[in-house]
Amino acid sequence: MSDKVVLTGIKPTGIPHLGNYVGALKPLIEMSQTHRTFVFIADLHALNTIHNPDEISANTYAAAAVLVAAGLNLKNAVLFRQSDITPVYELATLLMNVTPKGLMNRAHSYKAMMDKNTANGLDIDAGVNMGLYTYPILMAADILLYKSDIVPVGADQKQHVEFARDIAGYFNNLYGNVFRLPEPVIGRDTGLIPGLDGRKMSKSYDNTISLFAPEGELKKKIMRIITDSKTPEEVKDPDTSTIFQLYTHFASAAEIDEFRQMFLAGGMGYGTAKNRLFDKINSVLSGPRAEYERLMANRGELDDILSDGAARARAVADDTIARVKRAMLGH
Ligand code: ADP
Ligand code: TRP
């Protein structure tokens, strides 16, 4: 067991897909076997885009159920809802006072919005609420509150973790050594999981396969993967095939090698290849899928897991916020 503390947040903006699983959830679940891990559903971070409480709540349960069903180690991992821990709101407010405005101006998430507005001939701040603008401060509060060492994130979030480190540094300079400095850890290069159309699997492209889609839907989606128009007899290139790329994330090394040879030998149609992919993914996911369905039908069990997690998270959060208030306010 490592003595480093791992922390990450999962934003409940949709039902997790195979890309989220391979790129983010699976590595996190693996880390939870050997590290004390804080995992929270970042519902406060979803608020700047989703204004429908039922949607946030449904996505929160789905994300929690996915993590538990896929094997998060609940002995080492504290799983909770971000919004259940009051000190995170307090810490975000307090950190505002040591965070330069210029840092927020440079945040990728805000800059992307300004660029889009400029391209569309709109005011640069059109559609930007303060939740989006101060997003990195709330994220710093998450990271610093739970005294985390390692923050595994996708490449798009690396800058935010660096900001958390910067903000901790500004704070410690002014008030003494209160915060531990976190390190971003960019997930090992799993490569991007392709979607049905061959582009990156992403909800923005509407090309996803839901992680725990029922068997029939999984099959239908896999059959819809776009391929080139080679005949069954022709030799095929595994390295540019979405079917093959997806297969590599679920099969053993020997199976991957065998499938590669079948592409290179010719004589295998894409229909056959898709069936093989379906059988593989289905056999790997059918156990966890049944557990996911069971949990989604037993919300009370998820509530218990989340409230147990909140109690464990609160113990650490209360300690940090007390130290921060003492350092800043003298009481
Ligand atoms: P989406 O692109 O569907 O909106 P998110 O941006 O919410 O997905 O991604 C959440 C996490 O899942 C991120 O850490 C990201 O790195 C990972 N992820 C998303 N899509 C993929 C993909 N196609 N391949 C690998 N990882 C992915
Ligand atoms: N912003 C992250 C995302 O969009 C989610 C998140 C919120 C997070 N707080 C965090 C990730 C703290 C790591 C650490 O995916």
Short mmCIF file of N, CA and C in Angstrom, two decimals, residues 31-150:
data_model
loop_
_atom_site.label_atom_id
_atom_site.label_comp_id
_atom_site.label_asym_id
_atom_site.label_seq_id
_atom_site.Cartn_x
_atom_site.Cartn_y
_atom_site.Cartn_z
N MET A 31 -5.65 2.02 -9.56
CA MET A 31 -4.92 2.72 -8.49
C MET A 31 -5.56 2.50 -7.13
N SER A 32 -6.89 2.35 -7.12
CA SER A 32 -7.58 2.19 -5.83
C SER A 32 -7.23 0.87 -5.15
N GLN A 33 -6.59 -0.05 -5.88
CA GLN A 33 -6.19 -1.31 -5.24
C GLN A 33 -4.99 -1.08 -4.32
N THR A 34 -4.20 -0.05 -4.60
CA THR A 34 -2.94 0.12 -3.86
C THR A 34 -2.79 1.48 -3.18
N HIS A 35 -3.78 2.36 -3.34
CA HIS A 35 -3.64 3.71 -2.77
C HIS A 35 -4.91 4.11 -2.03
N ARG A 36 -4.72 4.91 -0.98
CA ARG A 36 -5.88 5.60 -0.41
C ARG A 36 -6.35 6.58 -1.48
N THR A 37 -7.63 6.50 -1.83
CA THR A 37 -8.13 7.22 -3.00
C THR A 37 -9.41 7.98 -2.66
N PHE A 38 -9.46 9.22 -3.03
CA PHE A 38 -10.71 9.98 -2.92
C PHE A 38 -11.28 10.13 -4.33
N VAL A 39 -12.48 9.66 -4.51
CA VAL A 39 -13.16 9.80 -5.81
C VAL A 39 -14.50 10.45 -5.55
N PHE A 40 -14.72 11.57 -6.19
CA PHE A 40 -16.03 12.18 -5.97
C PHE A 40 -16.70 12.48 -7.29
N ILE A 41 -18.02 12.53 -7.24
CA ILE A 41 -18.79 12.90 -8.41
C ILE A 41 -18.91 14.42 -8.34
N ALA A 42 -18.30 15.09 -9.34
CA ALA A 42 -18.14 16.55 -9.29
C ALA A 42 -19.40 17.25 -9.77
N ASP A 43 -20.46 17.12 -8.95
CA ASP A 43 -21.75 17.70 -9.39
C ASP A 43 -21.72 19.23 -9.37
N LEU A 44 -20.92 19.83 -8.47
CA LEU A 44 -20.83 21.30 -8.47
C LEU A 44 -20.18 21.79 -9.76
N HIS A 45 -19.23 21.00 -10.28
CA HIS A 45 -18.58 21.40 -11.52
C HIS A 45 -19.50 21.25 -12.74
N ALA A 46 -20.53 20.43 -12.60
CA ALA A 46 -21.46 20.26 -13.73
C ALA A 46 -22.45 21.43 -13.82
N LEU A 47 -22.55 22.20 -12.70
CA LEU A 47 -23.59 23.24 -12.64
C LEU A 47 -23.40 24.37 -13.64
N ASN A 48 -22.17 24.60 -14.09
CA ASN A 48 -22.03 25.72 -15.02
C ASN A 48 -22.59 25.40 -16.41
N THR A 49 -22.85 24.13 -16.67
CA THR A 49 -23.46 23.79 -17.97
C THR A 49 -24.84 23.13 -17.83
N ILE A 50 -25.06 22.35 -16.77
CA ILE A 50 -26.35 21.65 -16.65
C ILE A 50 -27.21 22.34 -15.61
N HIS A 51 -28.39 22.78 -16.03
CA HIS A 51 -29.25 23.49 -15.09
C HIS A 51 -30.50 22.69 -14.75
N ASN A 52 -30.41 21.39 -14.97
CA ASN A 52 -31.55 20.52 -14.68
C ASN A 52 -31.16 19.54 -13.56
N PRO A 53 -31.76 19.71 -12.36
CA PRO A 53 -31.35 18.88 -11.21
C PRO A 53 -31.56 17.38 -11.45
N ASP A 54 -32.65 17.02 -12.16
CA ASP A 54 -32.90 15.58 -12.38
C ASP A 54 -31.79 14.97 -13.21
N GLU A 55 -31.30 15.74 -14.18
CA GLU A 55 -30.22 15.23 -15.04
C GLU A 55 -28.93 15.05 -14.22
N ILE A 56 -28.61 16.04 -13.40
CA ILE A 56 -27.40 15.93 -12.58
C ILE A 56 -27.52 14.74 -11.63
N SER A 57 -28.67 14.59 -11.02
CA SER A 57 -28.85 13.52 -10.05
C SER A 57 -28.76 12.14 -10.73
N ALA A 58 -29.43 12.00 -11.88
CA ALA A 58 -29.39 10.71 -12.58
C ALA A 58 -27.96 10.37 -13.01
N ASN A 59 -27.24 11.36 -13.53
CA ASN A 59 -25.86 11.12 -13.97
C ASN A 59 -24.95 10.81 -12.77
N THR A 60 -25.25 11.41 -11.63
CA THR A 60 -24.44 11.16 -10.43
C THR A 60 -24.58 9.70 -9.99
N TYR A 61 -25.81 9.22 -9.93
CA TYR A 61 -26.02 7.82 -9.57
C TYR A 61 -25.34 6.90 -10.59
N ALA A 62 -25.48 7.24 -11.87
CA ALA A 62 -24.90 6.36 -12.90
C ALA A 62 -23.38 6.30 -12.75
N ALA A 63 -22.75 7.45 -12.51
CA ALA A 63 -21.29 7.45 -12.38
C ALA A 63 -20.86 6.66 -11.15
N ALA A 64 -21.58 6.83 -10.05
CA ALA A 64 -21.22 6.10 -8.83
C ALA A 64 -21.41 4.60 -9.05
N ALA A 65 -22.52 4.21 -9.68
CA ALA A 65 -22.79 2.79 -9.92
C ALA A 65 -21.75 2.19 -10.85
N VAL A 66 -21.34 2.95 -11.87
CA VAL A 66 -20.32 2.45 -12.80
C VAL A 66 -19.03 2.17 -12.04
N LEU A 67 -18.62 3.10 -11.19
CA LEU A 67 -17.35 2.91 -10.46
C LEU A 67 -17.41 1.68 -9.56
N VAL A 68 -18.52 1.54 -8.85
CA VAL A 68 -18.61 0.40 -7.93
C VAL A 68 -18.68 -0.90 -8.72
N ALA A 69 -19.52 -0.92 -9.76
CA ALA A 69 -19.70 -2.15 -10.54
C ALA A 69 -18.41 -2.55 -11.25
N ALA A 70 -17.62 -1.55 -11.66
CA ALA A 70 -16.40 -1.87 -12.40
C ALA A 70 -15.25 -2.22 -11.47
N GLY A 71 -15.49 -2.18 -10.16
CA GLY A 71 -14.49 -2.75 -9.25
C GLY A 71 -13.71 -1.77 -8.40
N LEU A 72 -14.20 -0.53 -8.23
CA LEU A 72 -13.51 0.40 -7.33
C LEU A 72 -13.38 -0.28 -5.96
N ASN A 73 -12.19 -0.21 -5.39
CA ASN A 73 -11.95 -0.87 -4.11
C ASN A 73 -12.44 0.04 -2.98
N LEU A 74 -13.62 -0.29 -2.43
CA LEU A 74 -14.26 0.62 -1.48
C LEU A 74 -13.61 0.59 -0.10
N LYS A 75 -12.66 -0.32 0.08
CA LYS A 75 -11.91 -0.29 1.35
C LYS A 75 -10.91 0.87 1.32
N ASN A 76 -10.23 1.01 0.18
CA ASN A 76 -9.22 2.07 0.06
C ASN A 76 -9.81 3.37 -0.47
N ALA A 77 -10.91 3.26 -1.19
CA ALA A 77 -11.44 4.43 -1.89
C ALA A 77 -12.62 5.03 -1.15
N VAL A 78 -12.62 6.34 -1.05
CA VAL A 78 -13.72 7.09 -0.44
C VAL A 78 -14.51 7.68 -1.60
N LEU A 79 -15.73 7.18 -1.80
CA LEU A 79 -16.55 7.62 -2.94
C LEU A 79 -17.67 8.51 -2.42
N PHE A 80 -17.76 9.73 -2.92
CA PHE A 80 -18.76 10.66 -2.38
C PHE A 80 -19.17 11.70 -3.41
N ARG A 81 -20.23 12.44 -3.05
CA ARG A 81 -20.72 13.53 -3.88
C ARG A 81 -20.00 14.81 -3.46
N GLN A 82 -19.45 15.50 -4.42
CA GLN A 82 -18.73 16.75 -4.13
C GLN A 82 -19.60 17.71 -3.31
N SER A 83 -20.88 17.86 -3.70
CA SER A 83 -21.73 18.87 -3.07
C SER A 83 -22.13 18.51 -1.64
N ASP A 84 -21.84 17.28 -1.19
CA ASP A 84 -22.19 16.89 0.17
C ASP A 84 -21.22 17.43 1.22
N ILE A 85 -20.11 17.97 0.77
CA ILE A 85 -19.08 18.37 1.73
C ILE A 85 -19.00 19.89 1.79
N THR A 86 -19.63 20.48 2.80
CA THR A 86 -19.72 21.95 2.89
C THR A 86 -18.36 22.65 2.85
N PRO A 87 -17.31 22.13 3.48
CA PRO A 87 -16.03 22.86 3.45
C PRO A 87 -15.50 23.14 2.04
N VAL A 88 -15.96 22.43 1.02
CA VAL A 88 -15.42 22.71 -0.31
C VAL A 88 -15.92 24.07 -0.82
N TYR A 89 -17.16 24.43 -0.46
CA TYR A 89 -17.68 25.75 -0.85
C TYR A 89 -16.88 26.83 -0.09
N GLU A 90 -16.62 26.54 1.18
CA GLU A 90 -15.89 27.52 2.00
C GLU A 90 -14.48 27.72 1.47
N LEU A 91 -13.82 26.61 1.18
CA LEU A 91 -12.43 26.73 0.74
C LEU A 91 -12.35 27.45 -0.61
N ALA A 92 -13.30 27.18 -1.50
CA ALA A 92 -13.28 27.86 -2.80
C ALA A 92 -13.37 29.38 -2.58
N THR A 93 -14.25 29.81 -1.69
CA THR A 93 -14.38 31.25 -1.41
C THR A 93 -13.08 31.81 -0.84
N LEU A 94 -12.48 31.09 0.09
CA LEU A 94 -11.26 31.58 0.72
C LEU A 94 -10.11 31.65 -0.30
N LEU A 95 -10.03 30.64 -1.16
CA LEU A 95 -8.92 30.62 -2.13
C LEU A 95 -9.01 31.75 -3.16
N MET A 96 -10.23 32.27 -3.37
CA MET A 96 -10.40 33.40 -4.31
C MET A 96 -9.42 34.52 -3.99
N ASN A 97 -9.13 34.67 -2.69
CA ASN A 97 -8.36 35.83 -2.24
C ASN A 97 -6.85 35.69 -2.43
N VAL A 98 -6.42 34.52 -2.81
CA VAL A 98 -4.98 34.38 -3.12
C VAL A 98 -4.78 34.01 -4.58
N THR A 99 -5.88 34.01 -5.36
CA THR A 99 -5.78 33.59 -6.76
C THR A 99 -5.79 34.80 -7.68
N PRO A 100 -4.73 35.02 -8.44
CA PRO A 100 -4.72 36.16 -9.36
C PRO A 100 -5.77 35.99 -10.46
N LYS A 101 -6.43 37.09 -10.79
CA LYS A 101 -7.44 37.04 -11.85
C LYS A 101 -6.81 36.59 -13.17
N GLY A 102 -5.56 37.03 -13.38
CA GLY A 102 -4.88 36.68 -14.64
C GLY A 102 -4.74 35.18 -14.85
N LEU A 103 -4.62 34.45 -13.73
CA LEU A 103 -4.50 33.00 -13.85
C LEU A 103 -5.79 32.43 -14.46
N MET A 104 -6.92 32.95 -14.01
CA MET A 104 -8.21 32.48 -14.53
C MET A 104 -8.37 32.85 -16.01
N ASN A 105 -7.84 34.03 -16.38
CA ASN A 105 -7.93 34.43 -17.80
C ASN A 105 -7.21 33.45 -18.71
N ARG A 106 -6.20 32.77 -18.14
CA ARG A 106 -5.41 31.85 -18.97
C ARG A 106 -5.94 30.42 -18.98
N ALA A 107 -6.99 30.14 -18.21
CA ALA A 107 -7.49 28.75 -18.13
C ALA A 107 -8.00 28.30 -19.50
N HIS A 108 -7.60 27.09 -19.89
CA HIS A 108 -8.00 26.58 -21.21
C HIS A 108 -9.52 26.56 -21.39
N SER A 109 -10.23 26.16 -20.34
CA SER A 109 -11.68 26.00 -20.48
C SER A 109 -12.32 27.37 -20.80
N TYR A 110 -11.85 28.42 -20.13
CA TYR A 110 -12.39 29.76 -20.38
C TYR A 110 -11.90 30.29 -21.73
N LYS A 111 -10.62 30.05 -22.03
CA LYS A 111 -10.09 30.53 -23.31
C LYS A 111 -10.81 29.91 -24.50
N ALA A 112 -11.13 28.61 -24.36
CA ALA A 112 -11.82 27.92 -25.46
C ALA A 112 -13.16 28.60 -25.74
N MET A 113 -13.82 29.01 -24.66
CA MET A 113 -15.12 29.67 -24.81
C MET A 113 -14.94 31.05 -25.46
N MET A 114 -13.89 31.78 -25.05
CA MET A 114 -13.64 33.11 -25.65
C MET A 114 -13.34 32.96 -27.14
N ASP A 115 -12.52 31.95 -27.47
CA ASP A 115 -12.16 31.74 -28.89
C ASP A 115 -13.41 31.44 -29.71
N LYS A 116 -14.29 30.60 -29.15
CA LYS A 116 -15.51 30.24 -29.86
C LYS A 116 -16.38 31.49 -30.08
N ASN A 117 -16.49 32.31 -29.04
CA ASN A 117 -17.28 33.53 -29.16
C ASN A 117 -16.69 34.47 -30.21
N THR A 118 -15.36 34.60 -30.19
CA THR A 118 -14.71 35.48 -31.17
C THR A 118 -14.98 34.98 -32.58
N ALA A 119 -14.84 33.67 -32.77
CA ALA A 119 -15.07 33.09 -34.10
C ALA A 119 -16.50 33.32 -34.56
N ASN A 120 -17.44 33.34 -33.61
CA ASN A 120 -18.85 33.53 -33.98
C ASN A 120 -19.26 35.00 -33.98
N GLY A 121 -18.29 35.91 -33.81
CA GLY A 121 -18.59 37.34 -33.83
C GLY A 121 -19.37 37.81 -32.61
N LEU A 122 -19.28 37.07 -31.50
CA LEU A 122 -20.02 37.46 -30.28
C LEU A 122 -19.10 38.17 -29.30
N ASP A 123 -19.69 38.79 -28.30
CA ASP A 123 -18.91 39.34 -27.19
C ASP A 123 -18.07 38.20 -26.60
N ILE A 124 -16.82 38.48 -26.22
CA ILE A 124 -15.96 37.36 -25.79
C ILE A 124 -16.50 36.63 -24.56
N ASP A 125 -17.28 37.31 -23.74
CA ASP A 125 -17.80 36.66 -22.54
C ASP A 125 -19.24 36.15 -22.68
N ALA A 126 -19.72 36.11 -23.90
CA ALA A 126 -21.09 35.61 -24.10
C ALA A 126 -21.21 34.19 -23.57
N GLY A 127 -22.22 33.93 -22.76
CA GLY A 127 -22.47 32.58 -22.25
C GLY A 127 -21.49 32.13 -21.18
N VAL A 128 -20.62 33.02 -20.72
CA VAL A 128 -19.65 32.64 -19.67
C VAL A 128 -20.22 33.04 -18.32
N ASN A 129 -20.52 32.05 -17.47
CA ASN A 129 -20.93 32.41 -16.11
C ASN A 129 -19.72 32.31 -15.18
N MET A 130 -19.89 32.78 -13.95
CA MET A 130 -18.75 32.80 -13.03
C MET A 130 -18.36 31.38 -12.59
N GLY A 131 -19.31 30.45 -12.73
CA GLY A 131 -18.98 29.05 -12.44
C GLY A 131 -17.91 28.55 -13.40
N LEU A 132 -18.06 28.92 -14.67
CA LEU A 132 -17.04 28.52 -15.65
C LEU A 132 -15.73 29.29 -15.40
N TYR A 133 -15.87 30.59 -15.16
CA TYR A 133 -14.67 31.42 -15.00
C TYR A 133 -13.83 31.00 -13.79
N THR A 134 -14.52 30.65 -12.70
CA THR A 134 -13.78 30.28 -11.48
C THR A 134 -13.65 28.76 -11.31
N TYR A 135 -13.98 28.02 -12.34
CA TYR A 135 -13.92 26.55 -12.32
C TYR A 135 -12.60 26.04 -11.72
N PRO A 136 -11.45 26.61 -12.13
CA PRO A 136 -10.19 26.08 -11.58
C PRO A 136 -10.02 26.34 -10.08
N ILE A 137 -10.71 27.35 -9.54
CA ILE A 137 -10.58 27.61 -8.09
C ILE A 137 -11.33 26.53 -7.30
N LEU A 138 -12.52 26.19 -7.77
CA LEU A 138 -13.26 25.11 -7.12
C LEU A 138 -12.48 23.80 -7.24
N MET A 139 -11.86 23.61 -8.37
CA MET A 139 -11.09 22.37 -8.55
C MET A 139 -9.86 22.37 -7.62
N ALA A 140 -9.24 23.54 -7.43
CA ALA A 140 -8.12 23.62 -6.48
C ALA A 140 -8.62 23.30 -5.07
N ALA A 141 -9.83 23.80 -4.74
CA ALA A 141 -10.39 23.51 -3.42
C ALA A 141 -10.56 22.01 -3.24
N ASP A 142 -11.06 21.30 -4.26
CA ASP A 142 -11.19 19.84 -4.18
C ASP A 142 -9.85 19.19 -3.87
N ILE A 143 -8.88 19.60 -4.62
CA ILE A 143 -7.58 18.92 -4.57
C ILE A 143 -6.88 19.18 -3.23
N LEU A 144 -6.97 20.43 -2.75
CA LEU A 144 -6.23 20.80 -1.55
C LEU A 144 -6.96 20.36 -0.27
N LEU A 145 -8.27 20.34 -0.33
CA LEU A 145 -9.07 19.98 0.86
C LEU A 145 -8.72 18.57 1.35
N TYR A 146 -8.51 17.65 0.42
CA TYR A 146 -8.31 16.24 0.80
C TYR A 146 -6.84 15.85 0.83
N LYS A 147 -5.96 16.87 0.86
CA LYS A 147 -4.52 16.64 1.04
C LYS A 147 -3.98 15.62 0.04
N SER A 148 -4.32 15.82 -1.22
CA SER A 148 -3.94 14.79 -2.20
C SER A 148 -2.53 15.00 -2.73
N ASP A 149 -1.89 13.89 -3.07
CA ASP A 149 -0.55 13.92 -3.66
C ASP A 149 -0.63 13.74 -5.17
N ILE A 150 -1.48 12.81 -5.59
CA ILE A 150 -1.52 12.41 -7.00
C ILE A 150 -2.92 12.65 -7.54
#
